[in-house]
Coordinates of N, CA and C in Angstrom, one line a residue:
A1 N -34.0 -176.5 -23.5 CA -34.8 -175.3 -23.2 C -34.0 -174.5 -22.1
L2 N -33.2 -175.2 -21.2 CA -32.6 -174.6 -20.1 C -31.5 -173.7 -20.7
F3 N -30.9 -174.0 -21.7 CA -29.8 -173.1 -22.4 C -30.0 -172.4 -23.5
S4 N -31.4 -172.4 -24.0 CA -31.8 -171.4 -25.0 C -31.0 -171.6 -26.3
P5 N -30.7 -172.8 -26.8 CA -29.8 -173.0 -28.0 C -30.6 -172.5 -29.3
S6 N -29.7 -172.0 -30.1 CA -30.3 -171.6 -31.4 C -30.8 -172.8 -32.2
P7 N -31.9 -172.7 -33.0 CA -32.6 -173.8 -33.7 C -31.6 -174.3 -34.8
E8 N -30.7 -173.4 -35.3 CA -29.7 -173.9 -36.2 C -28.6 -174.7 -35.7
S9 N -28.5 -174.8 -34.4 CA -27.5 -175.7 -33.8 C -28.0 -177.1 -33.8
D10 N -29.1 -177.4 -34.1 CA -29.8 -178.7 -34.2 C -29.6 -179.4 -32.8
P11 N -30.0 -178.7 -31.7 CA -29.7 -179.3 -30.4 C -30.3 -180.5 -29.8
L12 N -31.4 -181.0 -30.7 CA -32.0 -182.3 -30.0 C -32.1 -183.3 -31.1
Q13 N -31.6 -184.5 -30.7 CA -31.6 -185.6 -31.7 C -32.6 -186.7 -31.1
L14 N -33.9 -186.5 -31.4 CA -34.8 -187.5 -30.7 C -35.1 -188.6 -31.6
R15 N -35.6 -189.7 -30.8 CA -36.3 -190.8 -31.4 C -35.3 -191.4 -32.8
D16 N -35.9 -191.3 -33.9 CA -35.2 -191.9 -35.1 C -33.8 -191.1 -35.2
A17 N -33.9 -189.8 -34.9 CA -32.7 -189.0 -35.2 C -31.6 -189.3 -34.3
A18 N -32.0 -190.0 -33.1 CA -31.0 -190.4 -32.2 C -30.2 -191.7 -32.6
S19 N -29.6 -191.6 -33.6 CA -29.0 -192.9 -34.2 C -27.4 -192.8 -34.2
R20 N -26.9 -194.0 -34.4 CA -25.4 -194.0 -34.5 C -25.0 -193.3 -35.7
A21 N -25.7 -193.5 -37.0 CA -25.4 -192.7 -38.1 C -25.3 -191.3 -37.9
N22 N -26.1 -190.6 -37.2 CA -26.2 -189.2 -37.0 C -25.1 -188.8 -36.0
V23 N -24.7 -189.6 -35.0 CA -23.6 -189.4 -34.1 C -22.2 -189.3 -35.1
F24 N -22.1 -190.1 -35.9 CA -21.1 -190.1 -36.9 C -21.0 -189.0 -38.0
R25 N -22.3 -188.6 -38.4 CA -22.5 -187.5 -39.3 C -22.0 -186.3 -38.5
F26 N -22.5 -186.0 -37.3 CA -22.0 -184.8 -36.6 C -20.6 -184.8 -36.5
N27 N -20.0 -186.0 -36.2 CA -18.5 -186.1 -35.9 C -17.8 -185.7 -37.2
T28 N -18.2 -186.3 -38.2 CA -17.5 -186.2 -39.6 C -17.5 -184.7 -39.9
S29 N -18.7 -184.1 -39.8 CA -18.9 -182.7 -40.0 C -18.3 -181.7 -39.1
H30 N -17.7 -182.2 -38.0 CA -17.1 -181.5 -36.9 C -18.0 -180.6 -36.1
R31 N -19.2 -181.2 -36.2 CA -20.4 -180.5 -35.3 C -20.4 -180.9 -34.0
L32 N -19.8 -182.1 -33.7 CA -19.9 -182.6 -32.2 C -19.0 -181.6 -31.5
A33 N -17.9 -181.2 -32.0 CA -17.0 -180.3 -31.4 C -17.6 -178.8 -31.0
D34 N -18.9 -178.6 -31.7 CA -19.3 -177.3 -31.4 C -20.2 -177.3 -30.0
Y35 N -20.5 -178.5 -29.4 CA -21.4 -178.5 -28.2 C -20.4 -178.7 -27.0
Q36 N -20.9 -177.8 -26.1 CA -20.2 -178.1 -24.7 C -20.8 -178.9 -23.8
Y37 N -21.9 -179.3 -24.0 CA -22.7 -180.4 -23.2 C -23.3 -181.4 -24.2
L38 N -23.0 -182.6 -23.8 CA -23.9 -183.7 -24.7 C -24.5 -184.6 -23.7
L39 N -25.7 -184.8 -24.0 CA -26.6 -185.6 -23.0 C -27.1 -186.9 -23.9
F40 N -26.7 -188.1 -23.6 CA -27.2 -189.3 -24.0 C -28.2 -189.8 -23.0
A41 N -29.6 -189.7 -23.3 CA -30.5 -190.2 -22.5 C -31.1 -191.5 -23.3
T42 N -30.6 -192.8 -23.0 CA -30.9 -193.9 -23.7 C -30.7 -195.1 -22.9
H43 N -30.4 -196.2 -23.4 CA -30.1 -197.4 -22.7 C -28.5 -197.6 -22.8
G44 N -28.0 -198.2 -21.7 CA -26.8 -198.7 -21.8 C -26.7 -200.1 -21.5
V45 N -25.6 -200.8 -22.3 CA -25.5 -202.2 -22.2 C -24.0 -202.6 -21.9
L46 N -23.9 -203.7 -21.2 CA -22.6 -204.3 -21.2 C -22.5 -205.6 -21.9
P47 N -21.4 -206.2 -22.2 CA -21.2 -207.4 -23.2 C -22.1 -208.5 -22.5
Q48 N -22.1 -208.7 -21.1 CA -22.8 -209.8 -20.6 C -24.3 -209.5 -20.6
D49 N -25.0 -208.3 -21.0 CA -26.2 -208.1 -20.9 C -26.9 -208.6 -22.2
T50 N -26.2 -208.5 -23.2 CA -26.7 -208.9 -24.5 C -25.7 -209.6 -25.6
G51 N -26.0 -210.4 -26.4 CA -25.2 -211.1 -27.3 C -24.9 -210.2 -28.5
Q52 N -25.3 -208.9 -28.5 CA -25.2 -208.1 -29.7 C -23.9 -207.3 -29.5
V53 N -23.3 -207.0 -28.4 CA -22.0 -206.3 -28.3 C -21.0 -206.9 -27.6
T54 N -19.6 -206.6 -27.9 CA -18.6 -207.2 -27.0 C -18.0 -206.2 -26.2
Q55 N -18.6 -205.0 -26.1 CA -17.9 -203.9 -25.2 C -19.1 -203.1 -24.9
P56 N -18.8 -202.2 -23.8 CA -19.8 -201.4 -23.3 C -20.4 -200.5 -24.5
A57 N -21.6 -200.2 -24.4 CA -22.2 -199.3 -25.6 C -23.5 -198.8 -25.0
L58 N -23.8 -197.7 -25.8 CA -25.1 -197.0 -25.7 C -26.0 -197.6 -26.7
V59 N -27.3 -197.8 -26.5 CA -28.3 -198.3 -27.4 C -28.9 -197.1 -28.0
L60 N -28.7 -196.7 -29.3 CA -29.3 -195.7 -30.0 C -30.4 -196.2 -30.9
S61 N -31.1 -195.5 -31.7 CA -32.1 -195.9 -32.6 C -31.8 -197.0 -33.5
Y62 N -32.7 -198.0 -33.8 CA -32.4 -199.2 -34.6 C -31.2 -200.0 -34.1
P63 N -31.3 -200.5 -32.9 CA -30.3 -201.4 -32.3 C -30.2 -202.6 -33.3
Q64 N -31.2 -203.0 -33.9 CA -31.3 -204.2 -34.7 C -30.4 -204.1 -36.0
N65 N -30.2 -202.8 -36.3 CA -29.4 -202.4 -37.6 C -28.1 -201.6 -37.1
N66 N -27.2 -202.3 -36.2 CA -26.1 -201.6 -35.8 C -26.3 -200.4 -35.1
G67 N -27.3 -200.2 -34.2 CA -27.7 -198.9 -33.7 C -27.0 -198.9 -32.2
Y68 N -25.8 -199.7 -32.1 CA -25.2 -199.5 -30.8 C -23.9 -198.6 -30.9
L69 N -23.8 -197.6 -30.1 CA -22.5 -196.7 -30.0 C -21.7 -197.4 -29.1
T70 N -20.6 -198.1 -29.6 CA -19.9 -198.8 -28.7 C -18.4 -197.8 -28.2
M71 N -17.9 -198.5 -27.3 CA -16.8 -197.9 -26.5 C -15.8 -197.5 -27.8
A72 N -15.5 -198.5 -28.6 CA -14.7 -198.2 -29.7 C -15.1 -197.1 -30.5
D73 N -16.4 -197.0 -30.9 CA -16.8 -195.9 -31.7 C -16.5 -194.6 -31.0
V74 N -16.7 -194.6 -29.6 CA -16.7 -193.2 -29.0 C -15.2 -193.0 -29.1
F75 N -14.2 -193.9 -28.9 CA -12.9 -193.5 -29.0 C -12.5 -192.8 -30.3
G76 N -13.2 -192.9 -31.2 CA -13.0 -192.4 -32.6 C -13.7 -190.9 -32.8
L77 N -14.4 -190.5 -31.8 CA -15.1 -189.2 -31.9 C -14.2 -188.0 -31.5
R78 N -14.5 -186.9 -32.0 CA -13.8 -185.7 -31.6 C -14.6 -184.7 -31.1
L79 N -14.4 -184.7 -29.8 CA -15.2 -183.9 -28.9 C -14.4 -182.5 -28.3
N80 N -15.4 -181.4 -27.9 CA -14.9 -180.5 -27.3 C -15.7 -180.0 -26.1
A81 N -16.6 -181.1 -25.8 CA -17.6 -180.9 -24.7 C -16.9 -180.7 -23.2
K82 N -17.5 -179.9 -22.5 CA -17.0 -179.7 -21.1 C -17.5 -180.8 -20.3
L83 N -18.6 -181.4 -20.6 CA -19.4 -182.5 -19.9 C -20.2 -183.3 -20.9
V84 N -20.1 -184.6 -20.6 CA -20.9 -185.6 -21.4 C -21.7 -186.4 -20.2
T85 N -23.1 -186.3 -20.4 CA -23.7 -187.0 -19.5 C -24.5 -188.4 -20.2
L86 N -24.2 -189.3 -19.5 CA -24.6 -190.8 -19.9 C -25.8 -191.1 -19.1
S87 N -27.0 -190.8 -19.3 CA -28.2 -191.0 -18.6 C -28.8 -192.4 -18.9
A88 N -28.0 -193.6 -18.5 CA -28.4 -194.8 -19.1 C -27.8 -195.8 -18.0
C89 N -28.2 -197.0 -18.1 CA -27.8 -198.0 -17.0 C -26.4 -198.4 -17.1
N90 N -25.8 -198.5 -16.2 CA -24.3 -199.0 -16.1 C -23.2 -198.3 -17.1
T91 N -23.4 -197.1 -17.2 CA -22.6 -196.4 -18.2 C -21.1 -196.3 -17.6
G92 N -21.1 -196.4 -16.2 CA -19.7 -196.2 -15.6 C -19.0 -197.5 -15.3
R93 N -19.5 -198.6 -15.8 CA -18.9 -199.9 -15.7 C -18.2 -200.1 -17.1
G94 N -17.3 -201.3 -17.0 CA -16.5 -201.8 -18.0 C -15.7 -202.9 -17.7
E95 N -14.6 -203.2 -18.4 CA -13.8 -204.2 -18.0 C -12.6 -203.7 -17.2
E96 N -12.3 -204.3 -16.1 CA -11.2 -203.8 -15.3 C -10.0 -204.4 -15.8
V97 N -9.1 -203.7 -16.2 CA -7.8 -204.0 -16.8 C -6.6 -203.7 -15.8
R98 N -5.9 -204.8 -15.3 CA -5.0 -204.6 -14.2 C -3.8 -203.6 -14.9
G99 N -3.5 -202.6 -13.9 CA -2.5 -201.7 -14.0 C -3.3 -200.4 -15.0
E100 N -4.5 -200.6 -15.5 CA -5.0 -199.5 -16.4 C -6.3 -199.1 -15.7
G101 N -7.0 -199.7 -14.9 CA -8.4 -199.2 -14.3 C -9.4 -199.9 -15.2
V102 N -10.5 -199.2 -15.1 CA -11.9 -199.6 -15.9 C -11.6 -199.2 -17.2
L103 N -11.9 -200.0 -18.3 CA -11.9 -199.7 -19.6 C -13.4 -199.8 -20.1
G104 N -13.9 -198.5 -20.2 CA -15.4 -198.5 -20.6 C -15.7 -197.2 -21.3
L105 N -17.0 -196.7 -21.2 CA -17.4 -195.5 -21.9 C -16.9 -194.3 -21.4
T106 N -16.7 -194.3 -19.9 CA -16.1 -193.0 -19.3 C -14.8 -192.7 -19.9
R107 N -13.9 -193.7 -20.0 CA -12.6 -193.6 -20.5 C -12.6 -193.1 -22.1
A108 N -13.5 -193.7 -22.7 CA -13.6 -193.5 -24.2 C -14.0 -192.0 -24.3
F109 N -15.0 -191.6 -23.5 CA -15.5 -190.1 -23.8 C -14.4 -189.2 -23.3
M110 N -13.7 -189.5 -22.4 CA -12.5 -188.7 -22.0 C -11.5 -188.7 -23.0
Y111 N -11.2 -189.7 -23.7 CA -10.2 -189.7 -24.6 C -10.7 -189.0 -25.9
A112 N -12.1 -189.0 -26.1 CA -12.6 -188.4 -27.3 C -12.5 -186.8 -27.1
G113 N -12.3 -186.3 -25.9 CA -12.1 -184.9 -25.8 C -12.9 -184.2 -24.7
T114 N -13.5 -185.0 -23.8 CA -14.2 -184.0 -22.8 C -13.5 -184.4 -21.4
P115 N -13.5 -183.5 -20.5 CA -12.9 -183.5 -19.4 C -13.7 -184.2 -18.2
A116 N -14.9 -184.3 -18.4 CA -16.0 -184.7 -17.4 C -17.0 -185.5 -17.9
V117 N -17.1 -186.7 -17.3 CA -18.3 -187.5 -17.8 C -19.2 -187.9 -16.6
A118 N -20.4 -187.7 -16.8 CA -21.4 -188.0 -15.7 C -22.1 -189.5 -16.2
V119 N -21.9 -190.4 -15.3 CA -22.4 -191.8 -15.7 C -23.1 -192.4 -14.4
T120 N -23.5 -193.7 -14.6 CA -24.2 -194.3 -13.6 C -23.3 -195.8 -13.4
L121 N -23.4 -196.1 -12.0 CA -22.7 -197.3 -11.7 C -23.5 -198.5 -11.6
W122 N -24.8 -198.4 -11.9 CA -25.7 -199.6 -12.0 C -26.9 -199.3 -12.8
S123 N -27.9 -200.3 -12.7 CA -29.1 -200.1 -13.6 C -29.9 -199.0 -12.7
V124 N -30.5 -198.0 -13.6 CA -31.2 -197.0 -13.0 C -32.7 -197.0 -13.6
E125 N -33.6 -196.4 -12.6 CA -35.1 -196.3 -13.0 C -35.2 -195.1 -14.0
S126 N -35.9 -195.2 -15.0 CA -36.0 -194.1 -16.1 C -36.5 -192.9 -15.6
F127 N -37.5 -192.7 -14.8 CA -38.2 -191.5 -14.4 C -37.1 -190.7 -13.4
S128 N -36.6 -191.5 -12.6 CA -35.6 -190.8 -11.7 C -34.4 -190.4 -12.5
A129 N -34.0 -191.3 -13.4 CA -32.7 -190.9 -14.2 C -33.0 -189.3 -15.1
K130 N -34.3 -189.2 -15.5 CA -34.6 -188.1 -16.3 C -34.8 -186.9 -15.3
T131 N -35.2 -187.1 -14.1 CA -35.5 -186.1 -13.1 C -34.0 -185.7 -12.7
L132 N -33.1 -186.5 -12.4 CA -31.8 -186.2 -12.1 C -31.0 -185.5 -13.1
S133 N -31.1 -186.2 -14.3 CA -30.4 -185.4 -15.5 C -30.8 -184.0 -15.7
V134 N -32.0 -183.7 -15.7 CA -32.7 -182.4 -16.0 C -32.4 -181.5 -14.8
G135 N -32.5 -182.0 -13.6 CA -32.2 -181.2 -12.3 C -30.6 -180.9 -12.4
M136 N -29.9 -181.8 -12.8 CA -28.4 -181.6 -12.9 C -28.1 -180.4 -13.6
F137 N -28.7 -180.3 -14.9 CA -28.4 -179.3 -15.8 C -29.0 -178.1 -15.5
R138 N -30.2 -178.0 -14.7 CA -30.7 -176.9 -14.1 C -29.7 -176.2 -13.0
F139 N -29.2 -177.2 -12.3 CA -28.3 -176.6 -11.1 C -27.0 -176.1 -11.9
L140 N -26.6 -176.9 -13.0 CA -25.4 -176.4 -13.6 C -25.3 -175.2 -14.2
K141 N -26.6 -174.7 -14.6 CA -26.6 -173.4 -15.4 C -26.5 -172.4 -14.3
A142 N -26.8 -172.6 -13.0 CA -26.6 -171.7 -12.0 C -25.2 -171.9 -11.3
L143 N -24.8 -173.1 -11.1 CA -23.5 -173.3 -10.4 C -22.2 -173.5 -11.2
H144 N -22.4 -173.7 -12.5 CA -21.3 -173.9 -13.3 C -20.3 -174.9 -13.0
N145 N -20.7 -176.0 -12.2 CA -19.7 -177.0 -11.6 C -20.5 -178.2 -11.8
P146 N -20.2 -179.2 -12.7 CA -20.9 -180.6 -12.8 C -21.1 -181.2 -11.2
A147 N -20.1 -181.4 -10.6 CA -20.0 -182.1 -9.4 C -21.1 -181.4 -8.3
Q148 N -20.9 -180.1 -8.3 CA -21.9 -179.3 -7.3 C -23.2 -179.4 -7.9
A149 N -23.5 -179.4 -9.1 CA -24.9 -179.5 -9.7 C -25.4 -180.9 -9.4
L150 N -24.6 -182.0 -9.6 CA -25.1 -183.3 -9.2 C -25.4 -183.4 -7.8
Q151 N -24.6 -182.9 -7.0 CA -24.9 -183.0 -5.6 C -26.2 -182.1 -5.2
A152 N -26.3 -181.1 -5.8 CA -27.4 -180.2 -5.5 C -28.8 -181.0 -5.9
I153 N -28.9 -181.6 -6.9 CA -30.1 -182.3 -7.3 C -30.4 -183.7 -6.6
K154 N -29.2 -184.3 -6.3 CA -29.3 -185.5 -5.4 C -29.7 -185.0 -3.9
R155 N -29.4 -184.0 -3.4 CA -30.0 -183.4 -2.1 C -31.5 -183.2 -2.2
C156 N -31.9 -182.5 -3.4 CA -33.2 -182.3 -3.5 C -34.1 -183.6 -3.5
M157 N -33.5 -184.6 -4.3 CA -34.1 -185.9 -4.4 C -34.2 -186.6 -2.9
A158 N -33.2 -186.5 -2.3 CA -33.2 -187.2 -1.0 C -34.0 -186.5 0.0
R159 N -34.3 -185.2 -0.2 CA -35.3 -184.6 0.7 C -36.6 -184.8 0.4
G160 N -37.0 -185.4 -0.9 CA -38.3 -185.7 -1.2 C -38.8 -184.5 -2.2
E161 N -38.0 -183.7 -2.6 CA -38.4 -182.4 -3.4 C -38.8 -182.7 -4.7
E162 N -38.3 -183.9 -5.2 CA -38.5 -184.3 -6.6 C -39.6 -185.5 -6.6
G163 N -40.3 -185.6 -5.3 CA -41.3 -186.8 -5.3 C -40.7 -187.5 -4.2
E164 N -41.7 -188.0 -3.3 CA -41.5 -188.7 -2.2 C -40.8 -190.0 -2.6
N165 N -41.3 -190.8 -3.6 CA -40.9 -192.0 -4.1 C -39.4 -192.1 -4.4
Y166 N -38.8 -190.9 -4.7 CA -37.5 -190.9 -5.2 C -36.4 -190.4 -4.1
Q167 N -36.8 -190.5 -2.8 CA -36.1 -190.3 -1.8 C -34.9 -191.3 -1.5
H168 N -35.2 -192.4 -1.9 CA -34.4 -193.7 -1.6 C -33.2 -193.6 -2.4
P169 N -31.9 -193.8 -1.8 CA -30.7 -193.7 -2.7 C -30.6 -194.5 -3.8
Y170 N -31.4 -195.6 -4.0 CA -31.6 -196.3 -5.3 C -31.7 -195.6 -6.4
Y171 N -32.4 -194.5 -6.2 CA -33.0 -193.6 -7.4 C -31.9 -192.6 -7.7
W172 N -31.0 -192.2 -6.9 CA -30.0 -191.1 -7.1 C -28.6 -191.4 -7.0
A173 N -28.4 -192.4 -6.2 CA -26.9 -192.8 -5.8 C -26.1 -193.4 -7.0
P174 N -26.6 -193.9 -8.0 CA -25.7 -194.5 -9.0 C -25.1 -193.5 -10.0
F175 N -25.5 -192.2 -9.9 CA -25.0 -191.2 -10.6 C -23.9 -190.5 -10.2
V176 N -22.7 -190.5 -10.8 CA -21.4 -189.9 -10.3 C -20.8 -189.2 -11.6
V177 N -19.9 -188.2 -11.3 CA -19.2 -187.5 -12.3 C -17.7 -187.8 -12.2
F178 N -17.1 -188.2 -13.2 CA -15.7 -188.6 -13.3 C -15.0 -187.5 -14.1
G179 N -13.8 -187.3 -13.7 CA -12.9 -186.3 -14.4 C -12.8 -185.0 -13.7
D180 N -12.6 -183.9 -14.5 CA -12.4 -182.6 -14.1 C -13.9 -182.0 -14.0
A181 N -14.2 -181.7 -12.8 CA -15.7 -181.2 -12.6 C -15.5 -179.7 -12.3
G182 N -14.7 -179.0 -13.0 CA -14.4 -177.5 -12.9 C -15.5 -176.8 -13.4
A183 N -15.4 -175.5 -13.4 CA -16.3 -174.7 -13.9 C -16.4 -174.7 -15.3
I184 N -17.8 -174.7 -16.0 CA -18.1 -174.8 -17.4 C -19.2 -173.9 -17.7
N185 N -19.3 -173.8 -19.0 CA -20.8 -173.1 -19.5 C -20.9 -173.3 -20.9
A186 N -22.2 -172.8 -21.6 CA -22.4 -172.6 -22.9 C -23.3 -173.7 -23.5
S187 N -23.2 -173.9 -25.0 CA -24.3 -174.8 -25.7 C -24.4 -176.2 -25.4
A188 N -25.3 -176.9 -25.8 CA -25.7 -178.2 -25.5 C -26.4 -179.0 -26.7
I189 N -26.2 -180.2 -26.6 CA -27.0 -181.2 -27.4 C -27.4 -182.3 -26.7
A190 N -28.7 -182.8 -27.0 CA -29.2 -184.1 -26.4 C -29.6 -185.2 -27.3
V191 N -29.1 -186.3 -27.0 CA -29.6 -187.4 -27.7 C -30.3 -188.2 -27.0
D192 N -31.8 -188.5 -27.3 CA -32.8 -189.1 -26.5 C -33.6 -190.0 -27.2
T193 N -33.3 -191.4 -26.9 CA -34.1 -192.4 -27.5 C -35.4 -192.8 -26.7
L194 N -35.5 -192.3 -25.7 CA -36.5 -192.6 -24.7 C -37.8 -191.7 -24.6
Q195 N -37.8 -190.7 -25.5 CA -39.0 -189.7 -25.6 C -40.1 -190.5 -26.0

């Protein structure tokens, strides 16, 4: 709603539609490259969190039926997004490879074609993650800079403007932006399994 996308752009993939199959369908039809912003509001898992995956992954609809969007899957996507936001637990973590850095979802999304990825460095509380993500995009519309937008919503939360309970750094500190956080603008898609 913040960016008023056209209904034809199919901007929201909620609940059952927030599936691994739909991500691949959008990718195969080259529609993923149409979006300048991608938001995955879902769960994130690391291999040690579950026996279901061997690499960092996003949990999409129907995880019991191969509903994990893994790091390897993301490497195969073709994006043109200016910013990908992963509003889920531990999305900035991965395997530390000597001489290479952290191999995880952040790097995968950058290789797939986005210059900036907003991720979390530890487990996050759901309501504060939603507040922070929505606030970041609200500020992004005005500021056109992901790092400044994230900083603005973090300051609001720290001052208690988003609710007194969310002033503590636990609720807003895990969110960071990696990559080129320069000026950006335009269309968006959201993938949300937590609605």
